mmCIF file of C-alpha atoms and ligand atoms in Angstrom:
data_model
loop_
_atom_site.group_PDB
_atom_site.id
_atom_site.type_symbol
_atom_site.label_atom_id
_atom_site.label_comp_id
_atom_site.label_asym_id
_atom_site.label_seq_id
_atom_site.Cartn_x
_atom_site.Cartn_y
_atom_site.Cartn_z
ATOM 1 C CA MET A 1 0.000 0.000 0.000
ATOM 2 C CA ALA A 2 1.379 3.341 -0.999
ATOM 3 C CA PHE A 3 2.183 6.039 1.528
ATOM 4 C CA GLU A 4 -0.189 8.997 1.361
ATOM 5 C CA LEU A 5 0.050 12.684 2.176
ATOM 6 C CA PRO A 6 -1.916 12.991 5.444
ATOM 7 C CA PRO A 7 -4.612 15.670 5.447
ATOM 8 C CA LEU A 8 -3.589 19.023 6.869
ATOM 9 C CA PRO A 9 -5.251 19.427 10.307
ATOM 10 C CA TYR A 10 -6.639 22.875 9.289
ATOM 11 C CA ALA A 11 -7.406 24.901 6.177
ATOM 12 C CA ASN A 12 -4.541 26.288 4.064
ATOM 13 C CA ASP A 13 -5.282 29.821 5.260
ATOM 14 C CA ALA A 14 -6.063 28.944 8.893
ATOM 15 C CA LEU A 15 -2.644 30.003 10.212
ATOM 16 C CA ALA A 16 -2.516 33.233 8.159
ATOM 17 C CA PRO A 17 -3.794 35.458 11.016
ATOM 18 C CA ARG A 18 -0.890 34.008 13.026
ATOM 19 C CA GLY A 19 1.870 34.645 10.526
ATOM 20 C CA ILE A 20 1.993 31.537 8.301
ATOM 21 C CA SER A 21 0.380 32.430 4.981
ATOM 22 C CA ALA A 22 -1.701 30.202 2.730
ATOM 23 C CA GLU A 23 1.092 30.601 0.159
ATOM 24 C CA THR A 24 3.619 29.067 2.560
ATOM 25 C CA ILE A 25 1.242 26.160 3.236
ATOM 26 C CA GLU A 26 0.592 25.687 -0.492
ATOM 27 C CA TYR A 27 4.331 25.280 -1.096
ATOM 28 C CA HIS A 28 5.431 23.660 2.154
ATOM 29 C CA TYR A 29 2.581 21.159 2.490
ATOM 30 C CA GLY A 30 1.355 20.993 -1.090
ATOM 31 C CA LYS A 31 4.745 20.813 -2.813
ATOM 32 C CA HIS A 32 7.536 19.904 -0.341
ATOM 33 C CA HIS A 33 5.649 17.448 1.882
ATOM 34 C CA GLN A 34 3.924 15.928 -1.169
ATOM 35 C CA ALA A 35 7.300 15.532 -2.922
ATOM 36 C CA TYR A 36 8.709 13.560 0.031
ATOM 37 C CA VAL A 37 5.673 11.234 -0.105
ATOM 38 C CA THR A 38 5.973 10.786 -3.870
ATOM 39 C CA MET A 39 9.720 10.071 -3.674
ATOM 40 C CA LEU A 40 9.268 7.656 -0.744
ATOM 41 C CA ASN A 41 6.731 5.646 -2.758
ATOM 42 C CA LYS A 42 9.163 5.434 -5.688
ATOM 43 C CA LEU A 43 11.955 4.275 -3.362
ATOM 44 C CA VAL A 44 9.963 1.509 -1.644
ATOM 45 C CA GLU A 45 8.191 0.194 -4.746
ATOM 46 C CA GLY A 46 9.102 -3.453 -5.280
ATOM 47 C CA THR A 47 11.260 -3.597 -2.122
ATOM 48 C CA ASP A 48 10.831 -5.245 1.293
ATOM 49 C CA HIS A 49 9.694 -1.846 2.602
ATOM 50 C CA GLU A 50 6.624 -1.682 0.370
ATOM 51 C CA ASN A 51 4.236 -2.903 3.083
ATOM 52 C CA ALA A 52 6.105 -1.536 6.099
ATOM 53 C CA THR A 53 4.831 1.286 8.277
ATOM 54 C CA LEU A 54 6.466 4.702 7.983
ATOM 55 C CA GLU A 55 8.148 4.232 11.369
ATOM 56 C CA GLU A 56 9.501 0.819 10.327
ATOM 57 C CA VAL A 57 11.023 2.324 7.186
ATOM 58 C CA ILE A 58 12.627 5.171 9.167
ATOM 59 C CA LEU A 59 14.133 2.787 11.725
ATOM 60 C CA ALA A 60 15.420 0.364 9.064
ATOM 61 C CA ALA A 61 16.819 2.926 6.621
ATOM 62 C CA ASP A 62 20.514 3.737 6.390
ATOM 63 C CA ALA A 63 21.628 7.321 5.729
ATOM 64 C CA GLY A 64 20.527 8.260 2.227
ATOM 65 C CA PRO A 65 17.409 8.935 0.164
ATOM 66 C CA LEU A 66 15.188 6.285 1.826
ATOM 67 C CA PHE A 67 15.892 7.680 5.290
ATOM 68 C CA ASN A 68 15.687 11.304 4.165
ATOM 69 C CA ASN A 69 12.330 10.973 2.439
ATOM 70 C CA SER A 70 10.650 8.699 5.003
ATOM 71 C CA ALA A 71 11.854 10.871 7.882
ATOM 72 C CA GLN A 72 10.730 14.061 6.166
ATOM 73 C CA VAL A 73 7.247 12.613 5.636
ATOM 74 C CA TRP A 74 7.074 11.868 9.375
ATOM 75 C CA ASN A 75 8.627 15.195 10.439
ATOM 76 C CA HIS A 76 6.216 17.315 8.404
ATOM 77 C CA THR A 77 3.129 15.380 9.537
ATOM 78 C CA PHE A 78 4.295 15.984 13.123
ATOM 79 C CA TYR A 79 5.103 19.648 12.418
ATOM 80 C CA TRP A 80 1.612 20.497 11.078
ATOM 81 C CA LYS A 81 0.153 19.077 14.291
ATOM 82 C CA SER A 82 2.657 21.046 16.376
ATOM 83 C CA MET A 83 0.919 24.250 15.237
ATOM 84 C CA SER A 84 -2.708 25.307 15.664
ATOM 85 C CA PRO A 85 -4.958 28.190 14.565
ATOM 86 C CA ASN A 86 -5.655 28.459 18.313
ATOM 87 C CA GLY A 87 -2.008 28.000 19.251
ATOM 88 C CA GLY A 88 0.291 29.882 21.568
ATOM 89 C CA GLY A 89 -0.602 30.669 25.141
ATOM 90 C CA ALA A 90 0.662 28.456 27.918
ATOM 91 C CA PRO A 91 0.622 24.724 28.668
ATOM 92 C CA THR A 92 -1.442 23.454 31.572
ATOM 93 C CA GLY A 93 -1.484 20.508 33.966
ATOM 94 C CA GLU A 94 1.219 17.856 33.862
ATOM 95 C CA LEU A 95 2.902 19.389 30.802
ATOM 96 C CA ALA A 96 3.145 22.799 32.493
ATOM 97 C CA ASP A 97 4.632 21.151 35.598
ATOM 98 C CA GLN A 98 7.241 19.340 33.500
ATOM 99 C CA ILE A 99 8.078 22.492 31.502
ATOM 100 C CA ASN A 100 8.642 24.402 34.740
ATOM 101 C CA SER A 101 10.664 21.561 36.220
ATOM 102 C CA ALA A 102 12.946 21.226 33.183
ATOM 103 C CA PHE A 103 13.319 24.868 32.109
ATOM 104 C CA GLY A 104 12.389 26.906 35.193
ATOM 105 C CA SER A 105 9.449 28.628 33.479
ATOM 106 C CA LEU A 106 7.618 28.930 30.165
ATOM 107 C CA ASP A 107 9.950 31.798 29.254
ATOM 108 C CA GLY A 108 12.911 29.561 30.078
ATOM 109 C CA PHE A 109 11.540 26.939 27.698
ATOM 110 C CA LYS A 110 10.982 29.524 24.947
ATOM 111 C CA GLU A 111 14.508 30.871 25.322
ATOM 112 C CA LYS A 112 16.116 27.424 25.030
ATOM 113 C CA PHE A 113 13.827 26.276 22.215
ATOM 114 C CA ALA A 114 14.518 29.476 20.264
ATOM 115 C CA GLU A 115 18.242 28.997 20.823
ATOM 116 C CA ALA A 116 18.047 25.441 19.431
ATOM 117 C CA GLY A 117 16.204 26.634 16.337
ATOM 118 C CA THR A 118 18.408 29.646 15.782
ATOM 119 C CA THR A 119 21.700 27.786 16.196
ATOM 120 C CA GLN A 120 20.779 24.813 13.979
ATOM 121 C CA PHE A 121 23.203 25.663 11.172
ATOM 122 C CA GLY A 122 21.524 25.141 7.821
ATOM 123 C CA SER A 123 18.423 22.970 7.487
ATOM 124 C CA GLY A 124 16.918 21.030 10.366
ATOM 125 C CA TRP A 125 14.465 20.841 13.222
ATOM 126 C CA ALA A 126 14.086 21.887 16.864
ATOM 127 C CA TRP A 127 12.314 19.429 19.179
ATOM 128 C CA LEU A 128 10.772 19.138 22.602
ATOM 129 C CA ILE A 129 11.334 15.548 23.676
ATOM 130 C CA GLN A 130 10.600 13.391 26.695
ATOM 131 C CA GLY A 131 13.973 12.430 28.112
ATOM 132 C CA ASP A 132 14.764 9.805 30.728
ATOM 133 C CA SER A 133 14.663 12.343 33.551
ATOM 134 C CA GLY A 134 12.330 15.027 32.235
ATOM 135 C CA LEU A 135 11.696 17.154 29.189
ATOM 136 C CA GLU A 136 14.594 18.139 26.930
ATOM 137 C CA ILE A 137 15.143 20.330 23.891
ATOM 138 C CA THR A 138 17.159 18.997 20.986
ATOM 139 C CA LYS A 139 17.930 19.975 17.421
ATOM 140 C CA THR A 140 18.550 17.747 14.408
ATOM 141 C CA ALA A 141 20.079 18.396 10.995
ATOM 142 C CA ASN A 142 18.297 17.886 7.678
ATOM 143 C CA ALA A 143 15.814 14.976 8.025
ATOM 144 C CA ASP A 144 17.107 13.523 11.296
ATOM 145 C CA LEU A 145 14.558 12.991 14.078
ATOM 146 C CA PRO A 146 14.283 11.794 17.716
ATOM 147 C CA LEU A 147 12.647 8.489 16.705
ATOM 148 C CA LYS A 148 15.908 7.413 15.072
ATOM 149 C CA HIS A 149 17.677 7.943 18.419
ATOM 150 C CA GLY A 150 15.113 6.113 20.570
ATOM 151 C CA GLN A 151 13.628 9.380 21.830
ATOM 152 C CA LYS A 152 9.959 10.364 22.107
ATOM 153 C CA ALA A 153 9.054 13.685 20.463
ATOM 154 C CA LEU A 154 6.381 15.971 21.909
ATOM 155 C CA LEU A 155 6.653 18.942 19.503
ATOM 156 C CA THR A 156 8.731 20.074 16.543
ATOM 157 C CA MET A 157 9.553 23.231 14.615
ATOM 158 C CA ASP A 158 10.840 23.135 11.039
ATOM 159 C CA VAL A 159 13.772 25.513 10.513
ATOM 160 C CA TRP A 160 14.446 24.696 6.857
ATOM 161 C CA GLU A 161 14.341 27.955 4.899
ATOM 162 C CA HIS A 162 11.237 26.792 3.027
ATOM 163 C CA ALA A 163 9.349 26.965 6.349
ATOM 164 C CA TYR A 164 9.786 30.727 6.711
ATOM 165 C CA TYR A 165 11.208 32.400 3.622
ATOM 166 C CA ILE A 166 7.878 33.508 2.080
ATOM 167 C CA ASP A 167 6.534 35.053 5.296
ATOM 168 C CA PHE A 168 9.665 36.037 7.206
ATOM 169 C CA ARG A 169 12.305 36.178 4.447
ATOM 170 C CA ASN A 170 15.735 35.578 5.999
ATOM 171 C CA ALA A 171 14.603 36.406 9.550
ATOM 172 C CA ARG A 172 14.568 32.942 11.122
ATOM 173 C CA PRO A 173 14.485 34.383 14.683
ATOM 174 C CA ASN A 174 11.209 36.199 13.906
ATOM 175 C CA TYR A 175 9.677 32.990 12.542
ATOM 176 C CA ILE A 176 10.775 31.201 15.714
ATOM 177 C CA SER A 177 9.395 33.782 18.143
ATOM 178 C CA ASN A 178 6.112 33.812 16.196
ATOM 179 C CA PHE A 179 5.968 30.003 16.380
ATOM 180 C CA LEU A 180 6.490 30.094 20.143
ATOM 181 C CA ASP A 181 4.064 32.937 20.891
ATOM 182 C CA ASN A 182 1.266 32.369 18.362
ATOM 183 C CA LEU A 183 1.357 28.888 16.832
ATOM 184 C CA ILE A 184 2.618 26.261 19.258
ATOM 185 C CA ASN A 185 0.005 23.540 19.891
ATOM 186 C CA TRP A 186 0.294 22.736 23.594
ATOM 187 C CA ASP A 187 -2.669 20.341 23.422
ATOM 188 C CA PHE A 188 -0.742 18.210 20.916
ATOM 189 C CA ALA A 189 2.350 18.170 23.124
ATOM 190 C CA ALA A 190 0.245 17.277 26.180
ATOM 191 C CA ALA A 191 -1.420 14.410 24.278
ATOM 192 C CA ASN A 192 1.993 13.099 23.222
ATOM 193 C CA LEU A 193 3.269 13.359 26.800
ATOM 194 C CA ALA A 194 0.295 11.342 28.030
ATOM 195 C CA SER A 195 0.533 8.673 25.306
HETATM 196 MN MN1 LIG B 1 9.859 21.584 5.743
#
């Protein structure tokens, strides 16, 4: 069974009032994410991976096109869910407690998450993950992701240029602060923490 582009969890223009335009979504979801799905299907066709799950392909793949495309399908699906038209604000409950415990405060989390995204040289991702002794922030290059390192992701932010160049041009820090203040989907992170 072929891999499919998962539906976007909101309309193309739903994030526009919060800084991510419909044009960005049309390219980032409609072209980039779709291209990873299309390439992944070409790569697995006629191979042992044809009937595997996406996670199985990611875990089995060596560095190269199969890993890059399968991981990017997963990363983008997770990224769309990490943002919400009702995003931003503050976490609550157990997630808020763990944020405060790991980073001192919500502002402490934002500062460290922004630093991870800003200092990821070139293309990559910033992540909130569930570590062995509490929440942690990590960054990965290109298509790499926590799953490949045995880590559980709670949230991600794409810092490839295609994520921000239409709306924020070269100003990655502005894209990051907007993500943290206006887009971040705390309900998604809380659901991942509880799962
Ligand atoms: Mn991307």
